[in-house]
């Protein structure tokens, strides 16, 4: 399927996240509160570097609302980030379904949206550790 092609061709391991990206998604999450914020993320040499806003994903990131067939092919798209407007960054059943659909790394951030508010997960919903780097 096209959606697998878009997100899975790049097989490099994701090992780190840029601190600027953490600030970006937390700022966006705060701005969207009390609604959810959702975005894709780009990686460079195994480091998550920036947000990539997908058409149709404003306020929600269910597989039903993100028109993956409209995306340009972009091998640097590594996964997704979204916010929970509460104090849990654990994935919901719906999140696990999304994680399994595409991408390698999925981040959930929650209130109070600070440097420790987020967790990262693999496509099966297992927590993975990412180093924080400043590039
Ligand atoms: Zn969620």
PDB file of C-alpha atoms and ligand atoms in Angstrom:
ATOM      1  CA  UNK A   1       0.000   0.000   0.000  1.00  0.00           C
ATOM      2  CA  UNK A   2       1.084   3.558  -0.658  1.00  0.00           C
ATOM      3  CA  UNK A   3       0.992   4.490   3.018  1.00  0.00           C
ATOM      4  CA  UNK A   4       3.571   1.801   3.857  1.00  0.00           C
ATOM      5  CA  UNK A   5       5.757   3.017   1.005  1.00  0.00           C
ATOM      6  CA  UNK A   6       5.643   6.591   2.258  1.00  0.00           C
ATOM      7  CA  UNK A   7       6.650   5.804   5.821  1.00  0.00           C
ATOM      8  CA  UNK A   8       8.710   2.610   5.806  1.00  0.00           C
ATOM      9  CA  UNK A   9      11.316   2.767   3.037  1.00  0.00           C
ATOM     10  CA  UNK A  10      13.910   4.354   5.289  1.00  0.00           C
ATOM     11  CA  UNK A  11      15.198   1.561   7.528  1.00  0.00           C
ATOM     12  CA  UNK A  12      17.636   3.554   9.645  1.00  0.00           C
ATOM     13  CA  UNK A  13      17.134   3.192  13.379  1.00  0.00           C
ATOM     14  CA  UNK A  14      15.770   6.264  15.142  1.00  0.00           C
ATOM     15  CA  UNK A  15      17.988   6.811  18.209  1.00  0.00           C
ATOM     16  CA  UNK A  16      17.594  10.458  19.200  1.00  0.00           C
ATOM     17  CA  UNK A  17      15.379  13.529  19.154  1.00  0.00           C
ATOM     18  CA  UNK A  18      16.386  17.170  18.810  1.00  0.00           C
ATOM     19  CA  UNK A  19      15.506  19.275  21.846  1.00  0.00           C
ATOM     20  CA  UNK A  20      14.061  21.912  19.504  1.00  0.00           C
ATOM     21  CA  UNK A  21      11.523  19.398  18.228  1.00  0.00           C
ATOM     22  CA  UNK A  22      10.405  18.645  21.794  1.00  0.00           C
ATOM     23  CA  UNK A  23       9.892  22.387  22.356  1.00  0.00           C
ATOM     24  CA  UNK A  24       7.982  22.634  19.060  1.00  0.00           C
ATOM     25  CA  UNK A  25       5.518  19.851  19.759  1.00  0.00           C
ATOM     26  CA  UNK A  26       4.953  20.989  23.336  1.00  0.00           C
ATOM     27  CA  UNK A  27       4.271  24.555  22.164  1.00  0.00           C
ATOM     28  CA  UNK A  28       1.859  23.257  19.528  1.00  0.00           C
ATOM     29  CA  UNK A  29       0.179  21.005  22.103  1.00  0.00           C
ATOM     30  CA  UNK A  30      -0.308  23.955  24.470  1.00  0.00           C
ATOM     31  CA  UNK A  31      -1.714  26.091  21.652  1.00  0.00           C
ATOM     32  CA  UNK A  32      -4.174  23.342  20.654  1.00  0.00           C
ATOM     33  CA  UNK A  33      -5.348  22.577  24.200  1.00  0.00           C
ATOM     34  CA  UNK A  34      -7.980  21.511  25.147  1.00  0.00           C
ATOM     35  CA  UNK A  35      -8.004  19.824  21.730  1.00  0.00           C
ATOM     36  CA  UNK A  36      -5.416  17.292  20.617  1.00  0.00           C
ATOM     37  CA  UNK A  37      -2.516  18.334  18.444  1.00  0.00           C
ATOM     38  CA  UNK A  38      -1.101  15.923  15.856  1.00  0.00           C
ATOM     39  CA  UNK A  39       1.740  15.993  13.356  1.00  0.00           C
ATOM     40  CA  UNK A  40       4.164  13.773  11.506  1.00  0.00           C
ATOM     41  CA  UNK A  41       7.897  13.994  12.249  1.00  0.00           C
ATOM     42  CA  UNK A  42      10.934  14.089   9.977  1.00  0.00           C
ATOM     43  CA  UNK A  43      14.236  12.396  10.777  1.00  0.00           C
ATOM     44  CA  UNK A  44      17.775  12.996   9.612  1.00  0.00           C
ATOM     45  CA  UNK A  45      20.479  10.373  10.192  1.00  0.00           C
ATOM     46  CA  UNK A  46      18.367   8.671  12.855  1.00  0.00           C
ATOM     47  CA  UNK A  47      17.559  11.878  14.737  1.00  0.00           C
ATOM     48  CA  UNK A  48      13.996  13.228  14.856  1.00  0.00           C
ATOM     49  CA  UNK A  49      14.367  16.829  13.744  1.00  0.00           C
ATOM     50  CA  UNK A  50      11.110  18.565  12.846  1.00  0.00           C
ATOM     51  CA  UNK A  51       7.344  18.534  12.595  1.00  0.00           C
ATOM     52  CA  UNK A  52       5.680  17.888   9.249  1.00  0.00           C
ATOM     53  CA  UNK A  53       2.061  19.004   9.275  1.00  0.00           C
ATOM     54  CA  UNK A  54      -0.116  16.665   7.278  1.00  0.00           C
ATOM     55  CA  UNK A  55      -3.176  17.960   5.455  1.00  0.00           C
ATOM     56  CA  UNK A  56      -6.360  17.038   7.305  1.00  0.00           C
ATOM     57  CA  UNK A  57      -4.706  16.117  10.587  1.00  0.00           C
ATOM     58  CA  UNK A  58      -5.560  19.304  12.499  1.00  0.00           C
ATOM     59  CA  UNK A  59      -6.933  18.426  15.923  1.00  0.00           C
ATOM     60  CA  UNK A  60      -7.054  14.696  15.346  1.00  0.00           C
ATOM     61  CA  UNK A  61      -4.794  11.983  14.039  1.00  0.00           C
ATOM     62  CA  UNK A  62      -6.956   8.948  13.524  1.00  0.00           C
ATOM     63  CA  UNK A  63      -6.134   6.975  10.414  1.00  0.00           C
ATOM     64  CA  UNK A  64      -9.581   7.961   9.143  1.00  0.00           C
ATOM     65  CA  UNK A  65      -8.827  11.685   9.118  1.00  0.00           C
ATOM     66  CA  UNK A  66      -5.294  11.715   7.718  1.00  0.00           C
ATOM     67  CA  UNK A  67      -5.445  11.405   3.921  1.00  0.00           C
ATOM     68  CA  UNK A  68      -2.259   9.403   3.460  1.00  0.00           C
ATOM     69  CA  UNK A  69      -2.909   9.010  -0.251  1.00  0.00           C
ATOM     70  CA  UNK A  70      -2.441  12.796  -0.618  1.00  0.00           C
ATOM     71  CA  UNK A  71       1.037  12.867   0.868  1.00  0.00           C
ATOM     72  CA  UNK A  72       4.102  13.485  -1.215  1.00  0.00           C
ATOM     73  CA  UNK A  73       6.529  10.578  -1.032  1.00  0.00           C
ATOM     74  CA  UNK A  74       8.958  11.583   1.659  1.00  0.00           C
ATOM     75  CA  UNK A  75      11.440   8.983   2.869  1.00  0.00           C
ATOM     76  CA  UNK A  76      12.399  11.143   5.837  1.00  0.00           C
ATOM     77  CA  UNK A  77       8.979  10.858   7.534  1.00  0.00           C
ATOM     78  CA  UNK A  78       9.676   8.725  10.588  1.00  0.00           C
ATOM     79  CA  UNK A  79       6.418   8.650  12.518  1.00  0.00           C
ATOM     80  CA  UNK A  80       3.898  10.721  14.413  1.00  0.00           C
ATOM     81  CA  UNK A  81       3.526  12.914  17.481  1.00  0.00           C
ATOM     82  CA  UNK A  82       0.279  13.873  19.176  1.00  0.00           C
ATOM     83  CA  UNK A  83      -0.864  15.352  22.445  1.00  0.00           C
ATOM     84  CA  UNK A  84      -3.171  14.199  25.202  1.00  0.00           C
ATOM     85  CA  UNK A  85      -4.885  17.160  26.870  1.00  0.00           C
ATOM     86  CA  UNK A  86      -4.573  15.412  30.248  1.00  0.00           C
ATOM     87  CA  UNK A  87      -1.819  13.857  32.367  1.00  0.00           C
ATOM     88  CA  UNK A  88      -1.436  10.473  30.647  1.00  0.00           C
ATOM     89  CA  UNK A  89       0.969   9.847  27.793  1.00  0.00           C
ATOM     90  CA  UNK A  90      -0.027   6.180  27.508  1.00  0.00           C
ATOM     91  CA  UNK A  91      -1.355   5.131  24.098  1.00  0.00           C
ATOM     92  CA  UNK A  92      -5.094   4.468  23.752  1.00  0.00           C
ATOM     93  CA  UNK A  93      -6.452   1.537  21.743  1.00  0.00           C
ATOM     94  CA  UNK A  94      -7.006   3.969  18.883  1.00  0.00           C
ATOM     95  CA  UNK A  95      -3.390   5.174  19.198  1.00  0.00           C
ATOM     96  CA  UNK A  96      -2.077   1.605  19.026  1.00  0.00           C
ATOM     97  CA  UNK A  97      -4.060   1.094  15.843  1.00  0.00           C
ATOM     98  CA  UNK A  98      -2.510   4.256  14.376  1.00  0.00           C
ATOM     99  CA  UNK A  99       1.023   3.237  15.453  1.00  0.00           C
ATOM    100  CA  UNK A 100       0.642  -0.090  13.675  1.00  0.00           C
ATOM    101  CA  UNK A 101      -0.529   1.582  10.474  1.00  0.00           C
ATOM    102  CA  UNK A 102       2.660   3.403   9.535  1.00  0.00           C
ATOM    103  CA  UNK A 103       5.868   4.910  10.851  1.00  0.00           C
ATOM    104  CA  UNK A 104       8.578   3.664  13.205  1.00  0.00           C
ATOM    105  CA  UNK A 105       8.437   6.076  16.143  1.00  0.00           C
ATOM    106  CA  UNK A 106       5.366   7.585  17.772  1.00  0.00           C
ATOM    107  CA  UNK A 107       5.444  10.214  20.491  1.00  0.00           C
ATOM    108  CA  UNK A 108       2.678  11.179  22.888  1.00  0.00           C
ATOM    109  CA  UNK A 109       3.056  14.310  24.974  1.00  0.00           C
ATOM    110  CA  UNK A 110       0.697  15.330  27.761  1.00  0.00           C
ATOM    111  CA  UNK A 111       0.147  18.099  30.285  1.00  0.00           C
ATOM    112  CA  UNK A 112       2.035  20.068  31.506  1.00  0.00           C
ATOM    113  CA  UNK A 113       3.826  19.779  28.148  1.00  0.00           C
ATOM    114  CA  UNK A 114       7.367  20.120  29.453  1.00  0.00           C
ATOM    115  CA  UNK A 115      10.662  18.328  28.677  1.00  0.00           C
ATOM    116  CA  UNK A 116       9.573  15.262  30.711  1.00  0.00           C
ATOM    117  CA  UNK A 117       5.934  15.101  29.514  1.00  0.00           C
ATOM    118  CA  UNK A 118       6.482  12.890  26.473  1.00  0.00           C
ATOM    119  CA  UNK A 119       7.082   9.198  25.826  1.00  0.00           C
ATOM    120  CA  UNK A 120       8.072   7.463  22.581  1.00  0.00           C
ATOM    121  CA  UNK A 121       6.743   4.138  21.342  1.00  0.00           C
ATOM    122  CA  UNK A 122       7.432   1.691  18.537  1.00  0.00           C
ATOM    123  CA  UNK A 123       4.780   0.461  16.121  1.00  0.00           C
ATOM    124  CA  UNK A 124       3.634  -2.177  18.639  1.00  0.00           C
ATOM    125  CA  UNK A 125       3.191   0.375  21.439  1.00  0.00           C
ATOM    126  CA  UNK A 126       6.331  -0.661  23.340  1.00  0.00           C
ATOM    127  CA  UNK A 127       8.080   2.269  24.972  1.00  0.00           C
ATOM    128  CA  UNK A 128      11.426   3.142  23.400  1.00  0.00           C
ATOM    129  CA  UNK A 129      14.119   5.424  24.785  1.00  0.00           C
ATOM    130  CA  UNK A 130      15.425   8.289  22.681  1.00  0.00           C
ATOM    131  CA  UNK A 131      18.467  10.355  23.489  1.00  0.00           C
ATOM    132  CA  UNK A 132      17.893  14.113  23.559  1.00  0.00           C
ATOM    133  CA  UNK A 133      20.385  15.973  21.377  1.00  0.00           C
ATOM    134  CA  UNK A 134      20.805  19.606  20.337  1.00  0.00           C
ATOM    135  CA  UNK A 135      21.549  19.928  16.630  1.00  0.00           C
TER     136      UNK A 135
HETATM  137 ZN1  LIG B   1      -3.619   9.412  21.888  1.00  0.00          ZN
END
